[in-house]
Amino acid sequence: MRLVHLDLKGAAPRVSYLEQVFPLLSQLGANGILIEYEDMFPFKGELEILRSPYAYSEEDIERIQQLAELHKLEVVPLVQTFGHVEFILKHEKYQHLREVERFPNSFNPHVPDTLALLKNILSQVMEKHRRSTWIHIGADEVFHLGEGMDSKNWMSRNKGDTGTMYLKHIKEVLGFIAAQYWGLRALMWDDMLRKISVGALRGEKMRTAVVAPKLGDSGVRRAAVAGVVPSAQPVPGLAGTDSGTPVLPAARAAPPAAMARLAPLCRYDHYSVLCELLPVGIPSLAVCLQTLVNGGFTEETKRKVLDMLGFQSMQLEQSTCEGRGAFPGVEIYHMVEQVNGHLKESILKALEEESAIKGWFSPYHRKRQFGNPRNLESFGSKVLKLHEDWESFVHDLRAHLERVYFPDTVEEWLEENINPYLDQLRDLVQDYR
């Protein structure tokens, strides 16, 4: 299985965009989609509080699966069952289920309501994914595990440690899945398991596949290769990294039958800034997928990627692609390049290097609305033109973003990447006028 991980806690795309992207993912060599819905799932009943205002509808969930089937992509839903549950524990209704009261990151595994809530969440997700043969239970980065009073008491009474406590909770989750959904196979991340001895893992007989580079002779099936882009990085490297490890060498070393997870987009957690947008991550994703399919990144593999994406050439070290491109969202790809390469530089150059602004239109002058029109006119036309050009550009960019994303994503991306610089220019132009 070669799974593309759609991490929907960051910049969830509209279904109409997935309709365009799924054929490309299949063409690039993916045969599955790992979907981490978080608050984009249409939870109902007492779980309705978890839904984003822009959550997919039940019809959307069905359409996503139909599109996946059409393009021979297996859908694997991902439900976080231990850590990364900020979208749940941020709500006052569920604060009592936190491991540590102050932090909304991880569940307290000792409160019966935790497992009851997880059963409800898993049931609702699986009800809408009856055709799926795999489920991913997350279970990574369970921050502060063992720091809560209930956990301390449990470890004291049972002469246990955080490892045994972790496995106990995971086994309860897997037990529910095994009892409720015959034949459904479970996946999980491996980082917490790395801290547990091989003997303990073997003794627990977990019967799950773990996405991990290496787990030794534990008896737990392994599945290898992850690629994540650093948070707040607007343009991913074509050879993206995970904890400092280049993806491409890892992909080259992966056995042909390994299960690969490739994440071209994400938000590190529910509270962090957005990372890159999916259209911007597609070239990086294409390189990784084709490397896995072909067992290495050869010149022939590179040519295939270029042909499929419509580029003339690419430089991996510089993370650049030359040419117009021809893939869904390529306009966003190029416009983000423009923002990343020119917006800040052009505005700061105009504001800080223009001597007439520094000498005759300083913050002092602007605050007191005091200046000589003769001096202002010496820089005015240039500044007004720069402002007009960037406003026109942003208007077009917004239109492209709105075709792919919901309003919350569009506003957040513009506010994080455009406004810190363009607002300075807007303020100066307003004062100038």
Short mmCIF file of C-alpha atoms in Angstrom, two decimals:
data_model
loop_
_atom_site.label_atom_id
_atom_site.label_comp_id
_atom_site.label_asym_id
_atom_site.label_seq_id
_atom_site.Cartn_x
_atom_site.Cartn_y
_atom_site.Cartn_z
CA MET A 1 0.00 0.00 0.00
CA ARG A 2 1.17 3.48 -0.90
CA LEU A 3 -0.99 5.82 1.13
CA VAL A 4 -1.28 9.57 0.73
CA HIS A 5 -2.13 11.08 4.12
CA LEU A 6 -4.74 13.83 3.94
CA ASP A 7 -4.41 15.58 7.28
CA LEU A 8 -7.63 17.60 7.38
CA LYS A 9 -6.91 19.53 10.57
CA GLY A 10 -5.03 21.84 8.23
CA ALA A 11 -6.49 23.31 5.03
CA ALA A 12 -9.12 20.69 4.23
CA PRO A 13 -9.82 20.88 0.47
CA ARG A 14 -13.28 21.01 -1.05
CA VAL A 15 -14.55 17.71 -2.47
CA SER A 16 -14.60 19.32 -5.92
CA TYR A 17 -10.80 19.68 -5.67
CA LEU A 18 -10.32 16.09 -4.49
CA GLU A 19 -12.26 15.10 -7.61
CA GLN A 20 -9.45 16.66 -9.66
CA VAL A 21 -6.58 15.41 -7.47
CA PHE A 22 -7.47 11.74 -6.98
CA PRO A 23 -6.81 10.80 -10.63
CA LEU A 24 -3.36 12.42 -10.37
CA LEU A 25 -2.54 10.59 -7.12
CA SER A 26 -3.46 7.29 -8.74
CA GLN A 27 -1.40 8.13 -11.81
CA LEU A 28 1.58 8.99 -9.58
CA GLY A 29 1.44 5.56 -7.94
CA ALA A 30 -0.73 5.93 -4.83
CA ASN A 31 -3.21 3.14 -4.19
CA GLY A 32 -4.75 4.44 -1.00
CA ILE A 33 -5.81 7.57 0.90
CA LEU A 34 -5.29 7.87 4.65
CA ILE A 35 -7.88 10.42 5.78
CA GLU A 36 -7.45 12.13 9.15
CA TYR A 37 -10.79 13.93 9.41
CA GLU A 38 -10.57 15.54 12.86
CA ASP A 39 -13.32 18.18 12.95
CA MET A 40 -14.12 17.83 9.24
CA PHE A 41 -16.16 14.68 9.90
CA PRO A 42 -19.97 15.15 10.13
CA PHE A 43 -20.32 13.96 13.71
CA LYS A 44 -23.89 13.86 14.97
CA GLY A 45 -25.81 13.52 18.21
CA GLU A 46 -23.78 14.34 21.31
CA LEU A 47 -20.63 14.54 19.15
CA GLU A 48 -21.97 17.33 16.96
CA ILE A 49 -20.00 19.83 19.05
CA LEU A 50 -16.80 18.45 17.45
CA ARG A 51 -17.77 19.52 13.93
CA SER A 52 -16.15 22.43 12.14
CA PRO A 53 -18.62 24.93 10.64
CA TYR A 54 -17.19 23.74 7.30
CA ALA A 55 -17.25 19.99 8.03
CA TYR A 56 -17.97 17.66 5.15
CA SER A 57 -21.55 16.44 4.87
CA GLU A 58 -22.47 12.75 4.93
CA GLU A 59 -22.94 13.03 1.17
CA ASP A 60 -19.42 14.46 0.87
CA ILE A 61 -17.97 11.49 2.78
CA GLU A 62 -19.74 9.09 0.44
CA ARG A 63 -18.60 11.08 -2.62
CA ILE A 64 -14.98 10.99 -1.44
CA GLN A 65 -15.16 7.20 -1.18
CA GLN A 66 -16.81 6.87 -4.60
CA LEU A 67 -14.06 9.02 -6.14
CA ALA A 68 -11.42 6.91 -4.42
CA GLU A 69 -12.93 3.67 -5.69
CA LEU A 70 -13.19 5.11 -9.19
CA HIS A 71 -9.43 5.72 -9.16
CA LYS A 72 -8.51 2.50 -7.34
CA LEU A 73 -7.56 4.25 -4.10
CA GLU A 74 -8.36 2.42 -0.87
CA VAL A 75 -9.73 4.70 1.84
CA VAL A 76 -8.24 4.28 5.32
CA PRO A 77 -9.90 6.53 7.94
CA LEU A 78 -7.61 7.78 10.73
CA VAL A 79 -9.12 8.37 14.16
CA GLN A 80 -6.81 9.65 16.88
CA THR A 81 -7.42 7.56 20.01
CA PHE A 82 -4.87 8.80 22.57
CA GLY A 83 -2.84 11.90 21.65
CA HIS A 84 -3.51 14.68 19.12
CA VAL A 85 -7.08 15.04 20.39
CA GLU A 86 -7.08 18.81 20.87
CA PHE A 87 -10.11 19.13 18.60
CA ILE A 88 -12.01 17.09 21.22
CA LEU A 89 -10.47 18.14 24.51
CA LYS A 90 -10.56 21.87 23.74
CA HIS A 91 -14.32 21.73 24.43
CA GLU A 92 -15.44 22.34 27.99
CA LYS A 93 -17.75 19.34 27.65
CA TYR A 94 -14.74 17.01 27.43
CA GLN A 95 -12.17 18.77 29.61
CA HIS A 96 -12.61 16.17 32.34
CA LEU A 97 -11.07 13.58 29.98
CA ARG A 98 -7.68 15.32 29.79
CA GLU A 99 -4.61 13.50 31.12
CA VAL A 100 -3.42 16.82 32.56
CA GLU A 101 -6.16 19.34 33.26
CA ARG A 102 -4.28 22.31 31.77
CA PHE A 103 -3.44 20.66 28.44
CA PRO A 104 -5.91 19.52 25.74
CA ASN A 105 -3.43 17.18 24.02
CA SER A 106 -4.06 13.69 25.38
CA PHE A 107 -6.76 11.50 26.89
CA ASN A 108 -6.77 10.28 30.46
CA PRO A 109 -6.92 6.49 29.85
CA HIS A 110 -8.26 5.75 33.36
CA VAL A 111 -11.58 7.58 33.08
CA PRO A 112 -14.28 5.19 31.77
CA ASP A 113 -15.80 8.05 29.77
CA THR A 114 -12.66 8.16 27.60
CA LEU A 115 -13.19 4.70 26.11
CA ALA A 116 -16.95 5.31 25.86
CA LEU A 117 -16.32 8.50 23.88
CA LEU A 118 -13.80 6.76 21.61
CA LYS A 119 -16.24 3.95 20.91
CA ASN A 120 -18.83 6.51 19.86
CA ILE A 121 -16.36 8.35 17.61
CA LEU A 122 -15.03 5.13 16.03
CA SER A 123 -18.57 3.84 15.49
CA GLN A 124 -19.70 7.00 13.71
CA VAL A 125 -16.61 7.06 11.48
CA MET A 126 -16.81 3.35 10.60
CA GLU A 127 -20.55 3.60 9.94
CA LYS A 128 -19.65 5.89 7.04
CA HIS A 129 -16.71 3.71 5.92
CA ARG A 130 -18.25 0.26 5.72
CA ARG A 131 -16.17 -0.62 2.66
CA SER A 132 -12.83 0.12 4.37
CA THR A 133 -10.73 -2.87 5.38
CA TRP A 134 -8.21 -0.82 7.41
CA ILE A 135 -8.53 1.76 10.17
CA HIS A 136 -5.70 3.88 11.58
CA ILE A 137 -5.89 4.63 15.31
CA GLY A 138 -3.16 7.30 15.40
CA ALA A 139 -1.79 6.86 18.94
CA ASP A 140 1.30 9.03 18.37
CA GLU A 141 2.76 11.82 20.51
CA VAL A 142 0.76 11.18 23.65
CA PHE A 143 2.20 14.20 25.42
CA HIS A 144 2.12 14.33 29.26
CA LEU A 145 1.19 10.64 29.57
CA GLY A 146 1.82 9.59 33.15
CA GLU A 147 1.78 13.14 34.51
CA GLY A 148 -1.87 13.15 35.60
CA MET A 149 -2.81 12.13 39.13
CA ASP A 150 -4.90 9.16 37.92
CA SER A 151 -1.93 7.84 35.96
CA LYS A 152 0.46 8.31 38.87
CA ASN A 153 -1.92 6.42 41.15
CA TRP A 154 -2.34 3.63 38.60
CA MET A 155 1.41 3.19 38.13
CA SER A 156 1.90 3.15 41.90
CA ARG A 157 -0.81 0.55 42.49
CA ASN A 158 0.17 -1.68 39.56
CA LYS A 159 3.96 -1.27 39.80
CA GLY A 160 3.77 -0.23 36.16
CA ASP A 161 5.20 2.45 33.91
CA THR A 162 3.93 4.67 31.12
CA GLY A 163 4.71 1.95 28.56
CA THR A 164 2.43 -0.64 30.15
CA MET A 165 -0.22 2.02 30.68
CA TYR A 166 -0.01 3.03 27.02
CA LEU A 167 -0.33 -0.57 25.83
CA LYS A 168 -3.29 -1.17 28.14
CA HIS A 169 -5.25 1.66 26.57
CA ILE A 170 -4.29 0.73 23.00
CA LYS A 171 -5.33 -2.88 23.61
CA GLU A 172 -8.74 -1.69 24.86
CA VAL A 173 -9.20 0.34 21.68
CA LEU A 174 -8.07 -2.55 19.47
CA GLY A 175 -10.27 -4.94 21.45
CA PHE A 176 -13.32 -2.82 20.68
CA ILE A 177 -12.42 -2.69 16.97
CA ALA A 178 -11.83 -6.46 16.80
CA ALA A 179 -15.11 -7.24 18.58
CA GLN A 180 -17.20 -4.75 16.64
CA TYR A 181 -15.75 -4.98 13.12
CA TRP A 182 -14.80 -8.46 12.07
CA GLY A 183 -11.83 -8.52 9.69
CA LEU A 184 -11.04 -4.80 10.05
CA ARG A 185 -7.27 -4.35 10.34
CA ALA A 186 -5.66 -1.65 12.44
CA LEU A 187 -2.72 0.66 11.81
CA MET A 188 -0.96 3.01 14.22
CA TRP A 189 2.10 5.25 14.39
CA ASP A 190 5.15 3.89 16.14
CA ASP A 191 6.82 6.71 18.10
CA MET A 192 5.38 5.76 21.49
CA LEU A 193 6.17 2.08 20.90
CA ARG A 194 9.86 2.85 20.32
CA LYS A 195 10.15 3.65 24.03
CA ILE A 196 8.74 0.25 25.05
CA SER A 197 10.91 -2.87 25.22
CA VAL A 198 10.63 -5.48 22.47
CA GLY A 199 9.85 -8.07 25.14
CA ALA A 200 6.90 -6.08 26.42
CA LEU A 201 5.56 -5.59 22.90
CA ARG A 202 5.94 -9.29 22.08
CA GLY A 203 4.24 -10.23 25.30
CA GLU A 204 1.25 -8.02 24.58
CA LYS A 205 0.61 -9.61 21.14
CA MET A 206 -0.78 -6.37 19.77
CA ARG A 207 -1.89 -7.73 16.36
CA THR A 208 -1.60 -4.41 14.56
CA ALA A 209 0.51 -2.95 11.79
CA VAL A 210 2.69 -0.07 12.94
CA VAL A 211 3.92 2.67 10.62
CA ALA A 212 7.56 2.68 11.64
CA PRO A 213 11.05 2.51 10.19
CA LYS A 214 12.17 -0.16 12.63
CA LEU A 215 10.75 -2.02 15.61
CA GLY A 216 13.24 -4.83 15.94
CA ASP A 217 12.09 -8.40 16.44
CA SER A 218 8.89 -7.47 18.24
CA GLY A 219 6.47 -9.49 16.14
CA VAL A 220 4.63 -6.26 15.28
CA ARG A 221 4.36 -5.80 11.52
CA ARG A 222 6.24 -2.75 10.33
CA ALA A 223 5.47 -0.35 7.56
CA ALA A 224 7.91 2.30 6.55
CA VAL A 225 8.42 5.95 5.28
CA ALA A 226 7.05 9.27 6.37
CA GLY A 227 7.62 12.75 5.00
CA VAL A 228 6.44 15.84 6.86
CA VAL A 229 7.19 19.46 6.11
CA PRO A 230 8.23 21.78 8.99
CA SER A 231 5.45 23.90 10.46
CA ALA A 232 4.83 27.34 8.95
CA GLN A 233 6.89 26.47 5.88
CA PRO A 234 4.91 27.78 2.89
CA VAL A 235 6.77 25.83 0.20
CA PRO A 236 7.87 22.25 0.92
CA GLY A 237 11.25 20.99 -0.16
CA LEU A 238 11.06 18.50 -3.01
CA ALA A 239 12.94 16.11 -0.77
CA GLY A 240 10.96 17.05 2.41
CA THR A 241 12.15 16.01 5.87
CA ASP A 242 10.89 14.28 8.96
CA SER A 243 12.92 14.96 12.11
CA GLY A 244 15.88 15.86 9.92
CA THR A 245 15.76 12.66 7.86
CA PRO A 246 15.55 13.23 4.10
CA VAL A 247 12.55 11.47 2.62
CA LEU A 248 14.11 10.40 -0.65
CA PRO A 249 16.98 8.34 0.80
CA ALA A 250 14.48 6.72 3.15
CA ALA A 251 12.20 5.97 0.23
CA ARG A 252 15.10 4.51 -1.76
CA ALA A 253 15.83 2.17 1.11
CA ALA A 254 12.22 1.09 1.60
CA PRO A 255 11.45 -2.49 0.60
CA PRO A 256 9.13 -2.72 -2.42
CA ALA A 257 6.29 -4.13 -0.30
CA ALA A 258 6.58 -1.48 2.41
CA MET A 259 3.54 0.59 3.25
CA ALA A 260 4.35 4.23 2.65
CA ARG A 261 2.66 7.23 4.18
CA LEU A 262 3.30 10.53 2.46
CA ALA A 263 1.97 13.75 3.94
CA PRO A 264 2.01 16.71 1.58
CA LEU A 265 0.01 18.93 3.89
CA CYS A 266 -0.77 19.30 7.56
CA ARG A 267 -1.06 21.40 10.63
CA TYR A 268 1.18 20.02 13.37
CA ASP A 269 -1.65 20.13 15.84
CA HIS A 270 -5.08 21.69 16.10
CA TYR A 271 -3.59 24.92 17.52
CA SER A 272 -0.58 25.44 15.23
CA VAL A 273 -0.30 27.56 12.10
CA LEU A 274 -0.89 25.99 8.71
CA CYS A 275 1.98 24.29 6.99
CA GLU A 276 1.95 24.17 3.19
CA LEU A 277 -1.15 23.98 0.99
CA LEU A 278 -1.88 20.79 -0.96
CA PRO A 279 -1.36 22.28 -4.47
CA VAL A 280 2.04 23.59 -3.32
CA GLY A 281 2.98 20.17 -1.94
CA ILE A 282 2.06 18.19 -5.06
CA PRO A 283 5.52 18.30 -6.73
CA SER A 284 7.13 17.03 -3.49
CA LEU A 285 4.47 14.35 -3.17
CA ALA A 286 4.93 13.34 -6.81
CA VAL A 287 8.68 12.89 -6.34
CA CYS A 288 8.18 10.73 -3.25
CA LEU A 289 5.47 8.54 -4.77
CA GLN A 290 7.36 7.91 -7.98
CA THR A 291 10.52 7.16 -5.99
CA LEU A 292 8.61 4.49 -4.07
CA VAL A 293 7.03 3.04 -7.19
CA ASN A 294 10.34 2.84 -9.04
CA GLY A 295 12.62 1.92 -6.13
CA GLY A 296 14.75 5.03 -6.53
CA PHE A 297 14.81 8.51 -8.03
CA THR A 298 16.48 7.98 -11.40
CA GLU A 299 16.58 10.32 -14.39
CA GLU A 300 13.76 8.24 -15.89
CA THR A 301 11.69 8.69 -12.71
CA LYS A 302 12.36 12.41 -12.83
CA ARG A 303 11.21 12.56 -16.45
CA LYS A 304 7.98 10.75 -15.56
CA VAL A 305 7.26 13.24 -12.76
CA LEU A 306 7.95 16.19 -15.07
CA ASP A 307 5.65 14.78 -17.74
CA MET A 308 2.82 14.11 -15.29
CA LEU A 309 3.08 17.56 -13.71
CA GLY A 310 3.71 19.46 -16.94
CA PHE A 311 7.06 20.98 -15.90
CA GLN A 312 10.19 21.32 -18.05
CA SER A 313 12.72 20.70 -15.30
CA MET A 314 13.18 20.56 -11.53
CA GLN A 315 16.05 21.15 -9.12
CA LEU A 316 15.63 19.02 -6.00
CA GLU A 317 18.32 20.83 -4.01
CA GLN A 318 16.74 24.24 -4.63
CA SER A 319 13.18 22.86 -4.43
CA THR A 320 12.26 24.57 -7.69
CA CYS A 321 10.30 23.50 -10.76
CA GLU A 322 10.58 25.28 -14.09
CA GLY A 323 7.70 25.53 -16.54
CA ARG A 324 4.00 26.33 -16.46
CA GLY A 325 2.88 23.02 -14.97
CA ALA A 326 -0.40 21.24 -15.64
CA PHE A 327 -1.86 19.78 -12.46
CA PRO A 328 -4.87 20.72 -10.32
CA GLY A 329 -4.07 23.89 -8.39
CA VAL A 330 -0.92 24.77 -10.34
CA GLU A 331 -2.02 28.43 -10.32
CA ILE A 332 -1.86 28.38 -6.51
CA TYR A 333 1.55 26.71 -6.69
CA HIS A 334 2.96 29.55 -8.81
CA MET A 335 1.23 32.32 -6.87
CA VAL A 336 2.56 31.03 -3.54
CA GLU A 337 6.01 31.03 -5.14
CA GLN A 338 5.45 34.70 -5.98
CA VAL A 339 4.40 35.48 -2.41
CA ASN A 340 7.32 33.56 -0.98
CA GLY A 341 9.89 35.08 -3.31
CA HIS A 342 8.78 38.67 -3.89
CA LEU A 343 6.03 40.05 -1.64
CA LYS A 344 8.03 40.77 1.50
CA GLU A 345 11.14 41.83 -0.40
CA SER A 346 9.37 44.29 -2.72
CA ILE A 347 7.35 45.96 0.04
CA LEU A 348 10.21 46.30 2.52
CA LYS A 349 12.41 47.65 -0.26
CA ALA A 350 9.83 50.35 -1.07
CA LEU A 351 9.24 51.29 2.56
CA GLU A 352 12.78 51.14 3.90
CA GLU A 353 15.02 52.08 0.97
CA GLU A 354 13.04 55.00 -0.48
CA SER A 355 14.84 58.05 0.90
CA ALA A 356 11.89 60.39 0.35
CA ILE A 357 9.72 58.19 2.57
CA LYS A 358 12.34 57.99 5.28
CA GLY A 359 13.08 61.73 5.11
CA TRP A 360 9.70 63.36 4.43
CA PHE A 361 7.07 60.76 5.36
CA SER A 362 8.30 59.13 8.54
CA PRO A 363 6.02 57.70 11.26
CA TYR A 364 6.31 61.12 12.94
CA HIS A 365 4.96 62.91 9.84
CA ARG A 366 2.24 60.33 9.27
CA LYS A 367 1.00 60.43 12.85
CA ARG A 368 0.68 64.24 12.68
CA GLN A 369 -0.56 64.35 9.06
CA PHE A 370 2.24 66.77 8.18
CA GLY A 371 4.20 66.76 4.93
CA ASN A 372 5.21 68.67 1.81
CA PRO A 373 3.24 67.52 -1.28
CA ARG A 374 6.32 68.16 -3.42
CA ASN A 375 8.29 65.52 -1.52
CA LEU A 376 5.36 63.11 -1.25
CA GLU A 377 4.80 63.18 -5.00
CA SER A 378 8.39 62.09 -5.56
CA PHE A 379 7.60 58.59 -4.31
CA GLY A 380 3.78 58.50 -4.53
CA SER A 381 3.26 57.08 -8.02
CA LYS A 382 5.75 54.28 -7.39
CA VAL A 383 4.15 53.28 -4.07
CA LEU A 384 0.60 53.50 -5.46
CA LYS A 385 1.58 51.27 -8.41
CA LEU A 386 3.19 48.69 -6.11
CA HIS A 387 0.07 48.70 -3.92
CA GLU A 388 -2.27 48.37 -6.90
CA ASP A 389 -0.25 45.48 -8.36
CA TRP A 390 -0.19 43.48 -5.13
CA GLU A 391 -3.88 44.11 -4.38
CA SER A 392 -4.76 42.87 -7.85
CA PHE A 393 -2.53 39.82 -7.33
CA VAL A 394 -4.12 39.02 -3.96
CA HIS A 395 -7.60 39.39 -5.46
CA ASP A 396 -6.72 36.73 -8.05
CA LEU A 397 -5.01 34.51 -5.47
CA ARG A 398 -8.07 34.67 -3.21
CA ALA A 399 -10.29 33.60 -6.11
CA HIS A 400 -8.07 30.56 -6.80
CA LEU A 401 -7.89 29.64 -3.11
CA GLU A 402 -11.66 29.87 -2.74
CA ARG A 403 -12.11 27.28 -5.50
CA VAL A 404 -10.05 24.78 -3.49
CA TYR A 405 -10.60 25.73 0.16
CA PHE A 406 -13.28 26.80 2.60
CA PRO A 407 -13.39 30.44 3.83
CA ASP A 408 -11.62 29.74 7.14
CA THR A 409 -8.54 28.35 5.37
CA VAL A 410 -8.44 31.19 2.84
CA GLU A 411 -8.61 33.84 5.56
CA GLU A 412 -6.01 32.14 7.74
CA TRP A 413 -3.54 31.66 4.89
CA LEU A 414 -3.85 35.24 3.70
CA GLU A 415 -3.58 36.58 7.23
CA GLU A 416 -0.47 34.55 7.98
CA ASN A 417 1.35 34.98 4.67
CA ILE A 418 0.10 38.17 2.99
CA ASN A 419 -1.19 40.65 5.54
CA PRO A 420 1.93 41.02 7.73
CA TYR A 421 3.62 42.72 4.75
CA LEU A 422 0.81 44.08 2.61
CA ASP A 423 -0.86 45.77 5.60
CA GLN A 424 2.25 47.92 6.02
CA LEU A 425 1.91 49.07 2.43
CA ARG A 426 -1.86 49.57 2.81
CA ASP A 427 -1.34 51.77 5.86
CA LEU A 428 1.27 53.89 4.10
CA VAL A 429 -0.95 54.38 1.04
CA GLN A 430 -3.90 55.34 3.24
CA ASP A 431 -1.79 57.94 5.05
CA TYR A 432 -0.36 59.19 1.75
CA ARG A 433 -3.85 59.69 0.27
#
